[in-house]
Coordinates of C-alpha atoms and ligand atoms in Angstrom, one line a residue:
M1 CA -22.3 15.6 -17.2
E2 CA -22.9 12.4 -15.4
R3 CA -19.9 10.3 -14.8
R4 CA -21.2 7.4 -16.8
D5 CA -22.0 9.7 -19.7
F6 CA -18.6 11.3 -19.5
L7 CA -16.9 7.8 -19.6
K8 CA -19.0 6.9 -22.5
S9 CA -17.8 9.9 -24.4
C10 CA -14.2 8.7 -23.8
G11 CA -15.3 5.3 -25.1
L12 CA -15.0 4.0 -21.6
V13 CA -18.4 2.5 -21.0
L14 CA -18.8 -0.6 -23.1
G15 CA -19.7 -3.2 -20.6
A16 CA -19.4 -6.5 -22.3
G17 CA -19.7 -4.9 -25.7
A18 CA -16.2 -5.2 -26.7
A19 CA -15.8 -8.8 -25.5
M20 CA -15.5 -11.7 -27.9
G21 CA -18.8 -12.9 -29.1
T22 CA -20.4 -9.3 -29.5
P23 CA -20.6 -8.1 -33.2
L24 CA -17.5 -6.3 -34.0
S25 CA -19.1 -3.3 -35.4
A26 CA -20.8 -2.6 -32.2
A27 CA -17.5 -2.8 -30.2
A28 CA -15.8 -0.7 -32.9
E29 CA -18.5 2.0 -33.0
S30 CA -18.4 2.5 -29.3
L31 CA -14.7 3.5 -29.4
I32 CA -13.7 7.0 -30.1
L33 CA -10.2 6.6 -31.3
P34 CA -8.0 8.7 -33.7
S35 CA -7.4 7.3 -37.1
G36 CA -4.0 6.3 -38.4
D37 CA -1.3 4.1 -36.9
G38 CA 1.3 5.7 -34.5
E39 CA -0.8 8.7 -33.3
V40 CA -1.0 9.0 -29.5
D41 CA -4.3 9.6 -28.1
K42 CA -4.4 10.9 -24.6
S43 CA -8.2 11.0 -24.1
Y44 CA -7.9 8.6 -21.2
N45 CA -6.4 11.5 -19.3
D46 CA -10.0 12.8 -19.2
I47 CA -11.0 10.0 -16.9
P48 CA -12.3 12.0 -13.9
V49 CA -10.1 12.1 -10.9
R50 CA -11.9 12.8 -7.7
G51 CA -10.4 15.3 -5.6
L52 CA -9.7 14.7 -1.9
K53 CA -12.4 17.1 -0.5
P54 CA -14.9 14.8 1.4
D55 CA -18.6 14.7 1.4
V56 CA -19.5 14.2 5.0
A57 CA -22.6 14.3 7.1
H58 CA -20.6 15.4 10.2
Q59 CA -17.1 15.6 11.5
V60 CA -15.5 12.3 12.4
S61 CA -13.2 12.0 15.4
V62 CA -10.4 9.4 15.4
I63 CA -7.9 8.1 17.8
I64 CA -4.5 7.4 16.0
I65 CA -3.1 4.2 17.4
G66 CA 0.7 4.2 16.5
A67 CA 2.0 7.7 15.9
G68 CA 4.8 6.6 13.5
N69 CA 5.0 7.0 9.7
R70 CA 1.6 5.8 8.9
G71 CA -0.2 7.4 11.8
R72 CA 1.2 10.7 10.9
T73 CA 0.5 10.2 7.2
Y74 CA -3.2 9.5 7.8
S75 CA -3.6 12.3 10.4
R76 CA -2.5 14.8 7.7
Y77 CA -5.9 14.5 6.4
A78 CA -7.3 16.2 9.5
E79 CA -5.0 19.2 8.9
L80 CA -6.2 19.5 5.2
Y81 CA -10.0 19.0 6.0
P82 CA -10.6 19.8 9.6
E83 CA -14.3 20.0 9.0
A84 CA -14.4 16.3 8.1
L85 CA -11.8 14.8 10.5
K86 CA -10.5 15.6 13.9
V87 CA -7.8 13.7 15.6
T88 CA -9.0 13.5 19.2
G89 CA -6.6 10.9 20.6
V90 CA -3.2 9.6 20.1
S91 CA -1.5 6.5 21.4
D92 CA 2.1 5.5 21.1
I93 CA 4.5 3.5 23.5
L94 CA 7.0 6.2 22.6
P95 CA 6.0 9.2 24.7
D96 CA 7.7 11.8 22.4
R97 CA 5.6 10.5 19.3
T98 CA 2.4 10.8 21.3
E99 CA 3.4 14.2 22.4
W100 CA 4.4 15.4 19.0
L101 CA 1.2 14.2 17.2
S102 CA -1.0 15.3 20.1
N103 CA 0.5 18.8 20.1
K104 CA -0.1 19.1 16.4
H105 CA -3.8 18.2 16.8
D106 CA -4.3 19.9 20.0
V107 CA -5.3 16.5 21.7
A108 CA -6.7 16.9 25.2
P109 CA -4.3 15.6 27.9
E110 CA -6.7 12.8 29.0
M111 CA -6.7 11.5 25.3
R112 CA -2.9 11.1 25.1
F113 CA -2.2 7.4 25.6
G114 CA 0.8 5.2 25.7
H115 CA 0.2 1.5 24.9
F116 CA -3.0 0.9 22.9
R117 CA -4.5 -1.0 25.8
E118 CA -4.8 2.3 27.6
V119 CA -7.1 3.5 24.9
F120 CA -9.6 0.6 25.6
A121 CA -9.1 0.5 29.4
S122 CA -12.2 2.4 30.3
G123 CA -14.3 0.0 28.3
K124 CA -15.9 3.0 26.7
K125 CA -16.0 4.2 23.2
L126 CA -14.1 7.5 23.1
A127 CA -14.2 8.5 19.4
D128 CA -16.0 7.5 16.2
A129 CA -13.0 5.6 14.9
V130 CA -9.6 4.3 15.5
A131 CA -6.7 4.2 13.0
I132 CA -4.4 1.2 13.8
C133 CA -0.9 2.0 12.6
T134 CA 1.0 -0.2 14.9
P135 CA 3.6 -2.8 13.7
D136 CA 2.3 -5.9 12.0
D137 CA 2.3 -8.0 15.2
R138 CA 0.2 -5.4 16.9
H139 CA -2.9 -5.1 14.7
F140 CA -5.0 -8.1 15.8
E141 CA -5.5 -7.2 19.5
P142 CA -6.4 -3.6 19.2
C143 CA -8.6 -4.3 16.1
M144 CA -10.6 -7.0 17.8
K145 CA -11.0 -4.8 21.0
A146 CA -12.0 -1.7 19.0
L147 CA -14.7 -3.5 17.2
E148 CA -16.2 -4.9 20.4
L149 CA -16.3 -1.5 21.7
G150 CA -18.1 -0.2 18.6
Y151 CA -15.4 1.8 16.9
D152 CA -15.1 1.9 13.1
V153 CA -11.5 1.0 12.1
L154 CA -8.9 2.2 9.6
L155 CA -6.6 -0.8 9.7
E156 CA -3.2 -1.0 8.3
K157 CA -2.1 -3.8 6.3
P158 CA -1.3 -6.7 6.8
V159 CA -4.6 -7.2 8.6
A160 CA -3.1 -9.7 10.9
Q161 CA -0.2 -12.2 11.2
T162 CA -2.1 -15.4 10.6
E163 CA -4.9 -16.6 8.4
K164 CA -6.9 -17.6 11.6
Q165 CA -6.5 -14.0 12.8
C166 CA -7.6 -12.4 9.7
K167 CA -10.7 -14.6 9.6
A168 CA -11.4 -13.8 13.3
I169 CA -11.2 -9.9 12.4
L170 CA -13.6 -10.5 9.5
A171 CA -16.1 -12.3 11.9
Q172 CA -15.8 -9.7 14.5
A173 CA -16.4 -6.9 12.0
K174 CA -19.7 -8.7 11.0
K175 CA -20.6 -9.6 14.6
Y176 CA -20.5 -5.9 15.6
N177 CA -21.6 -4.5 12.2
R178 CA -18.6 -2.1 12.0
I179 CA -16.8 -0.5 9.1
V180 CA -13.3 -1.7 8.6
A181 CA -11.1 -0.1 5.9
V182 CA -7.9 -2.0 5.2
C183 CA -5.1 0.3 3.9
H184 CA -4.8 -1.2 0.5
V185 CA -3.9 2.3 -0.6
L186 CA -3.1 1.5 -4.2
R187 CA -6.8 0.9 -5.0
Y188 CA -7.4 4.6 -4.2
S189 CA -4.7 5.9 -6.5
P190 CA -5.9 7.7 -9.7
Y191 CA -3.7 5.6 -11.7
F192 CA -5.1 2.2 -10.7
L193 CA -8.7 3.7 -10.7
A194 CA -8.2 4.7 -14.2
M195 CA -6.8 1.2 -15.2
R196 CA -9.8 -0.4 -13.6
E197 CA -12.2 2.0 -15.6
V198 CA -10.4 1.0 -18.7
I199 CA -10.6 -2.8 -17.9
R200 CA -14.3 -2.5 -17.1
S201 CA -15.0 -0.7 -20.4
G202 CA -14.4 -3.9 -22.2
V203 CA -11.7 -2.4 -24.6
L204 CA -9.3 -5.1 -23.5
G205 CA -11.9 -7.9 -24.3
E206 CA -11.5 -10.9 -21.9
I207 CA -8.3 -10.7 -19.9
A208 CA -6.4 -13.8 -20.5
C209 CA -3.3 -13.0 -18.3
I210 CA -1.5 -10.4 -16.3
Q211 CA 2.1 -9.9 -15.7
H212 CA 2.8 -7.8 -12.7
L213 CA 6.2 -6.7 -11.4
E214 CA 6.9 -5.1 -8.1
P215 CA 10.4 -3.6 -8.2
V216 CA 11.3 -2.6 -4.7
Q217 CA 13.9 0.0 -5.2
Y218 CA 17.3 -1.5 -3.9
A219 CA 17.7 1.3 -1.0
H220 CA 13.9 0.8 0.0
M221 CA 14.6 -2.9 0.3
A222 CA 17.8 -2.3 2.4
H223 CA 15.9 0.1 4.6
S224 CA 12.7 -1.8 5.3
Y225 CA 13.4 -5.4 4.7
V226 CA 17.1 -5.9 5.5
R227 CA 17.8 -3.5 8.3
G228 CA 14.4 -2.2 9.3
S229 CA 11.1 -3.4 11.0
W230 CA 9.9 -5.8 8.3
R231 CA 13.3 -7.8 8.1
R232 CA 12.1 -10.8 9.8
S233 CA 9.0 -12.7 8.6
D234 CA 8.5 -14.3 12.0
E235 CA 8.3 -11.0 13.8
T236 CA 6.1 -9.3 11.2
T237 CA 4.6 -11.3 8.2
P238 CA 6.3 -12.9 5.3
I239 CA 7.2 -10.4 2.7
I240 CA 4.5 -11.5 0.3
L241 CA 2.1 -10.0 2.9
A242 CA 4.3 -7.4 4.6
K243 CA 5.1 -5.7 1.1
S244 CA 3.3 -7.5 -1.7
C245 CA -0.2 -7.9 -0.2
H246 CA -0.8 -4.6 -2.1
D247 CA 0.0 -6.4 -5.3
L248 CA -2.1 -9.5 -4.8
D249 CA -4.8 -7.3 -3.7
I250 CA -4.5 -5.1 -6.8
L251 CA -4.7 -8.1 -9.1
R252 CA -7.7 -9.5 -7.4
W253 CA -9.4 -6.0 -7.4
L254 CA -8.6 -5.2 -11.1
L255 CA -9.9 -8.7 -12.2
D256 CA -12.8 -8.6 -9.7
K257 CA -12.6 -12.3 -9.5
P258 CA -11.6 -14.7 -6.8
C259 CA -8.1 -16.4 -7.1
E260 CA -8.5 -20.2 -7.2
S261 CA -4.9 -21.4 -7.0
I262 CA -1.4 -20.0 -6.4
V263 CA 2.1 -21.4 -6.6
A264 CA 5.1 -19.5 -5.4
D265 CA 8.9 -19.5 -5.0
G266 CA 11.7 -17.2 -4.0
N267 CA 14.6 -16.8 -1.6
L268 CA 17.1 -14.7 0.2
F269 CA 19.6 -14.3 -2.7
F270 CA 21.8 -11.4 -1.8
F271 CA 21.6 -9.7 1.7
K272 CA 23.4 -12.5 3.8
K273 CA 26.7 -12.8 5.5
E274 CA 28.5 -14.9 2.9
N275 CA 28.2 -11.9 0.4
A276 CA 29.7 -9.5 2.8
P277 CA 33.0 -8.0 1.3
E278 CA 36.1 -8.7 3.2
G279 CA 36.7 -6.5 6.1
A280 CA 33.1 -5.1 6.1
P281 CA 32.3 -4.0 9.8
A282 CA 28.9 -4.7 11.5
K283 CA 27.9 -1.1 10.9
C284 CA 28.5 1.3 8.0
T285 CA 29.3 4.0 10.7
D286 CA 32.3 1.8 11.9
G287 CA 34.5 3.1 9.0
C288 CA 33.7 0.6 6.3
P289 CA 36.5 0.4 3.7
H290 CA 33.9 -0.4 1.0
E291 CA 31.6 2.6 1.7
A292 CA 32.3 4.5 -1.5
R293 CA 31.6 1.4 -3.7
C294 CA 28.5 0.1 -1.9
P295 CA 25.2 1.4 -3.0
Y296 CA 23.6 -0.1 0.2
S297 CA 25.7 2.0 2.5
A298 CA 23.6 3.6 5.3
I299 CA 25.7 6.8 5.1
T300 CA 25.0 7.1 1.5
I301 CA 21.3 6.4 1.7
Y302 CA 20.4 8.5 4.6
T303 CA 22.8 11.4 5.0
K304 CA 23.7 11.9 1.2
L305 CA 20.6 10.8 -0.8
K306 CA 18.3 11.5 2.2
Q307 CA 15.9 8.7 1.5
H308 CA 13.6 7.0 4.0
L309 CA 14.3 9.5 6.8
G310 CA 10.7 9.1 8.4
V311 CA 12.0 6.7 11.0
F312 CA 14.5 9.2 12.4
D313 CA 12.1 11.6 14.1
L314 CA 14.0 14.5 12.5
H315 CA 11.1 16.8 12.3
G316 CA 12.6 18.7 9.4
D317 CA 16.2 18.9 10.4
K318 CA 17.9 17.1 7.5
D319 CA 21.4 18.2 8.2
P320 CA 23.8 15.3 7.4
E321 CA 25.5 15.7 10.8
H322 CA 22.1 15.4 12.5
I323 CA 21.2 12.2 10.5
L324 CA 24.7 10.7 11.3
A325 CA 24.1 11.4 14.9
R326 CA 20.9 9.5 14.7
L327 CA 22.5 6.6 12.9
K328 CA 24.9 6.4 16.0
D329 CA 22.0 6.7 18.5
P330 CA 21.1 3.3 19.9
R331 CA 17.4 4.1 19.4
Y332 CA 18.0 4.3 15.6
S333 CA 21.3 2.6 15.1
S334 CA 19.9 -0.6 13.6
Y335 CA 19.6 1.4 10.4
A336 CA 23.5 1.8 10.4
R337 CA 24.0 -2.0 10.0
C338 CA 25.8 -3.5 7.2
V339 CA 23.2 -5.1 4.8
F340 CA 25.2 -8.3 4.9
H341 CA 25.4 -8.4 8.8
C342 CA 21.7 -8.2 9.8
D343 CA 19.4 -10.7 11.2
N344 CA 17.0 -10.5 8.2
N345 CA 15.3 -13.5 6.7
Q346 CA 12.8 -12.1 4.2
P347 CA 13.3 -13.2 0.6
D348 CA 14.7 -10.5 -1.7
H349 CA 13.0 -11.9 -4.7
Y350 CA 9.7 -13.7 -4.9
V351 CA 7.5 -15.0 -7.8
A352 CA 3.9 -16.3 -7.6
D353 CA 1.6 -17.6 -10.4
M354 CA -2.1 -17.5 -9.8
L355 CA -5.2 -18.8 -11.6
F356 CA -8.4 -16.7 -11.2
E357 CA -12.0 -17.9 -11.6
G358 CA -12.8 -18.1 -15.3
G359 CA -9.2 -19.1 -16.3
T360 CA -7.2 -15.9 -16.1
S361 CA -3.7 -16.3 -15.2
A362 CA -1.5 -13.8 -13.3
S363 CA 2.2 -13.9 -12.8
F364 CA 3.8 -11.8 -10.1
T365 CA 7.4 -10.9 -9.4
M366 CA 8.8 -9.0 -6.5
S367 CA 12.4 -8.1 -6.6
A368 CA 14.8 -6.0 -4.5
F369 CA 17.1 -5.3 -7.4
S370 CA 15.9 -2.3 -9.3
H371 CA 17.0 1.3 -9.6
K372 CA 13.4 2.6 -9.0
G373 CA 10.1 1.5 -7.7
G374 CA 6.6 1.8 -9.4
R375 CA 4.8 -1.3 -10.2
R376 CA 4.9 -2.4 -13.9
T377 CA 1.8 -4.2 -15.2
R378 CA 0.9 -5.8 -18.5
I379 CA -2.5 -6.8 -19.2
L380 CA -3.1 -9.2 -22.1
G381 CA -6.6 -9.3 -23.4
T382 CA -8.5 -10.9 -26.3
M383 CA -9.2 -7.4 -27.8
G384 CA -6.4 -5.2 -26.5
Y385 CA -3.3 -4.9 -24.5
L386 CA -2.3 -2.6 -21.7
E387 CA 1.0 -1.8 -20.3
G388 CA 1.8 0.6 -17.3
D389 CA 4.4 1.6 -14.9
M390 CA 2.5 3.5 -12.3
S391 CA 3.0 6.9 -13.9
K392 CA 1.6 6.1 -17.3
F393 CA -0.2 3.3 -19.1
T394 CA -0.9 2.6 -22.8
V395 CA -3.6 0.6 -24.3
W396 CA -3.4 -0.9 -27.8
D397 CA -6.7 -1.8 -29.3
Y398 CA -6.2 -4.6 -31.8
L399 CA -8.9 -3.2 -34.1
T400 CA -7.7 0.4 -34.4
R401 CA -4.0 -0.3 -33.8
T402 CA -3.7 3.2 -32.2
P403 CA -2.2 3.5 -28.8
K404 CA -4.2 5.4 -26.2
V405 CA -2.5 6.8 -23.2
W406 CA -3.2 7.7 -19.6
D407 CA -0.4 9.8 -18.2
R408 CA -1.8 12.2 -15.7
R409 CA 1.1 13.1 -13.3
V410 CA -0.5 12.7 -9.9
A411 CA 2.0 15.3 -8.6
D412 CA 0.5 17.9 -11.0
I413 CA -2.9 17.4 -9.3
P414 CA -2.5 20.1 -6.5
E415 CA -4.7 18.2 -4.0
Y416 CA -2.8 15.0 -4.4
R417 CA 0.7 16.6 -3.8
G418 CA 2.3 14.8 -0.9
S419 CA -0.1 11.9 -0.9
G420 CA 2.0 8.9 -1.1
H421 CA 1.3 5.7 -3.0
G422 CA 0.2 7.4 -6.3
G423 CA -2.1 9.6 -4.2
G424 CA -3.8 6.7 -2.6
D425 CA -2.9 7.5 1.0
L426 CA -5.2 10.4 1.5
A427 CA -7.9 9.3 -1.0
L428 CA -8.3 6.3 1.2
V429 CA -8.7 8.5 4.3
R430 CA -11.3 10.5 2.4
D431 CA -13.4 7.4 1.6
F432 CA -13.1 6.0 5.1
V433 CA -14.1 9.3 6.6
E434 CA -17.1 9.5 4.4
A435 CA -18.0 5.8 5.1
V436 CA -17.9 6.5 8.9
S437 CA -19.8 9.9 8.6
W438 CA -22.6 8.4 6.7
Q439 CA -22.3 4.9 8.3
D440 CA -22.2 3.6 4.7
K441 CA -19.8 0.7 4.0
D442 CA -20.4 1.1 0.2
R443 CA -18.3 4.3 0.1
L444 CA -15.2 2.0 0.5
S445 CA -13.5 0.4 -2.6
S446 CA -14.7 -3.1 -1.3
T447 CA -16.0 -5.0 1.5
I448 CA -13.5 -6.2 4.1
D449 CA -14.3 -9.8 2.8
V450 CA -12.3 -9.0 -0.4
S451 CA -9.5 -7.3 1.5
I452 CA -9.2 -10.4 3.7
E453 CA -9.5 -12.6 0.6
S454 CA -6.3 -11.0 -1.0
H455 CA -4.4 -11.7 2.4
L456 CA -5.5 -15.3 2.2
M457 CA -3.8 -15.4 -1.3
G458 CA -0.7 -14.2 0.5
F459 CA -0.8 -16.9 3.1
A460 CA -1.3 -19.6 0.5
A461 CA 1.6 -18.2 -1.6
E462 CA 4.0 -18.4 1.4
K463 CA 2.7 -22.0 2.2
S464 CA 3.6 -22.9 -1.5
R465 CA 7.0 -21.3 -1.5
R466 CA 7.9 -23.3 1.6
N467 CA 6.4 -26.7 0.6
G468 CA 6.8 -26.4 -3.0
K469 CA 3.2 -27.3 -3.8
K470 CA 0.4 -25.4 -5.7
Q471 CA -2.2 -24.2 -3.2
K472 CA -5.9 -24.2 -3.8
L473 CA -7.9 -21.4 -2.4
Ligands
NAD1 N1 -0.6 0.9 3.7 C1 0.7 1.0 3.4 O1 1.1 1.2 2.2 C2 1.8 0.7 4.4 C3 3.1 1.4 4.2 C4 4.0 1.2 5.3 C5 3.7 0.6 6.3 N2 2.5 0.0 6.5 C6 2.0 -0.7 7.7 O2 1.7 0.3 8.7 C7 2.0 -0.2 10.0 C8 2.9 0.8 10.7 O3 4.0 1.1 9.9 P1 4.9 2.4 10.2 O4 5.8 2.5 9.0 O5 4.0 3.5 10.4 O6 5.7 2.0 11.4 P2 6.3 2.9 12.5 O7 7.3 2.0 13.2 O8 6.8 4.3 11.9 O9 5.1 3.3 13.5 C9 4.6 2.4 14.4 C10 4.3 3.0 15.6 O10 3.5 2.2 16.5 C11 4.1 2.4 17.8 N3 3.7 1.2 18.6 C12 4.4 0.1 18.8 N4 3.6 -0.7 19.8 C13 2.6 0.1 20.2 C14 1.6 -0.2 21.2 N5 1.5 -1.4 21.7 N6 0.8 0.8 21.4 C15 0.8 2.0 20.7 N7 1.7 2.2 19.7 C16 2.6 1.3 19.6 C17 5.6 2.6 17.6 O11 6.3 3.2 18.7 C18 5.6 3.4 16.3 O12 5.7 4.8 16.6 C19 2.8 -1.5 9.8 O13 1.9 -2.5 10.0 C20 3.1 -1.5 8.3 O14 3.2 -2.8 7.8 C21 1.6 0.1 5.5

C-alpha cells in the first residue's frame, strides 16, 4: 500500500479538510475513530516508521572530525550498514581518540589526523563527506573549509557561535552547492515524525498555540551545563542554542511556518557559590560532608548511577573504582567539581514566547529541575488537542471526544535500539548518507535555510533575555 493511502486509512491524510471553514461532515467522515467516550484507540501506532536501512546509489566515504561522543555515535552507522557508509578518516586533537576510532574502522595510517586543519592541509578532497563533531567553537572554520573543498557536511549543532557565522555557512553551502545536514536529530525520531503527520492530517484543525517543556534531567544539567563542556556561554553558545536549539527547531519544523517574534527570560538560579552548603569542598572527591544528601554529587552520578560516562573514555570498563580514578585524573577531574563551585554561567531555567506567521503562539520552558528528561508538548488546535511526553502522545478530537494514542516504544523497534534522541541519531545519518550518495538534498528533513532559521530564533531569544525586549525576526 502506498504511504499516503496507508495514512488515509488511519484517518491521517486530511489536508485542510478538518480545518475550520470546511463542512464538518467532510472532516468527520475522514476520521476513522472508535465510538464511545473513554475508549483508547491506538491506530496512530500504525503510522509507518522507516527502518534505518539506507537506500543508496553507492557507498559514501566520510571523515569524522572530532572523535568524541557524537563522532563515535554517528560512525556507528558505518558498523551497522557498511555497504552504505565507510569511515575513511578520523581527526581528533587527542591522539588516543583518533587511534581508537581509526582502529575500529580500519582507517589507513595517512588518514589518521590530529587537528582538523590537517584534514584540509593538502587542499584536496579526501572523501565524499565530513562529519563535524568538534566542540561548538570549532564548527565554523572546518565547515567553511570543507565546503570550499567540495565536501558534503554532516554538521553538529549549534551550526556556529554567532548569527554572522551561521549566515556565512549558509552562503558558503549555496556558493559551492553542497549538502549540509544540521544534526537536529529530534526531527528524525519516529515520535516527532508521527506527531508531524498528525498535525499535517488536519485533525487538530488550526493550531492556535503550543506549550513546550524541555526538562533537562537534574544530573544531565550538572554534567553538561554546570561542570561540563557547555557550562560557559562565551566559550560555547548560550544554552538556548547549546541545548535548546533542538526545541526551537522542532517548534518551527512542526508548525512549518517562520517565527516572527520572540521574547525571553531566565537566569542562573541555583548552581552558584552562594548556594553551596557550608564546608562543601571544591571537588566531590575531596571528602564532602554533604555527599550522602546531595543529588548532584559526582560520586553518586558517575560511580553509583553510572550516568553520562561517555566523556571518560572507559571503553566498557564501568567498575566504580575505575570511574573514581578517572574523576581524580586531571584530564577528567573537572567532572568531579562541586556544582556550586564551578565557573559556569549558563541559565538553569529559561523561558521564551514566540509568535509564528499566521498568529500561532508558542511558549517554551527549559528547566534543569526535573527527575527525568523527555520533552513534553501540548498542541492546542481549533479541532483537537495533542499532548505528548516523547514516549507517547494522545490526541483528543473535539468531534468524537475519543482519545487516540501513539505509544510505540522506540526501544522495541529492533533497528532503533541504541540510537539516541528517540531514535533520531542514526535515522539522521541514514538520510544524510542517502542525500550524499544520490546527491539529492531533498532526502533531508529540510533545507539548511530552515535549520539556520531556527538558530536565528535562538540568537534573538538570547538578545531578548539580555536586553528585556521582544525581538522581531
Ligand atoms: N545533536 C545533538 O543532539 C548533540 C548532542 C550532544 C552534543 N552535540 C554537539 O556535538 C558537538 C560535539 O559534542 P560531543 O559531546 O561529541 O563532545 P566531545 O567533547 O565528546 O567530542 C568533541 C571531540 O572533538 C575533539 N576536538 C577538539 N578540538 C578539535 C580540533 N581542533 N580538531 C579535531 N578534533 C578536535 C575533542 O578532542 C573531542 O574528542 C558539540 O558541538 C555539541 O554541542 C550535539
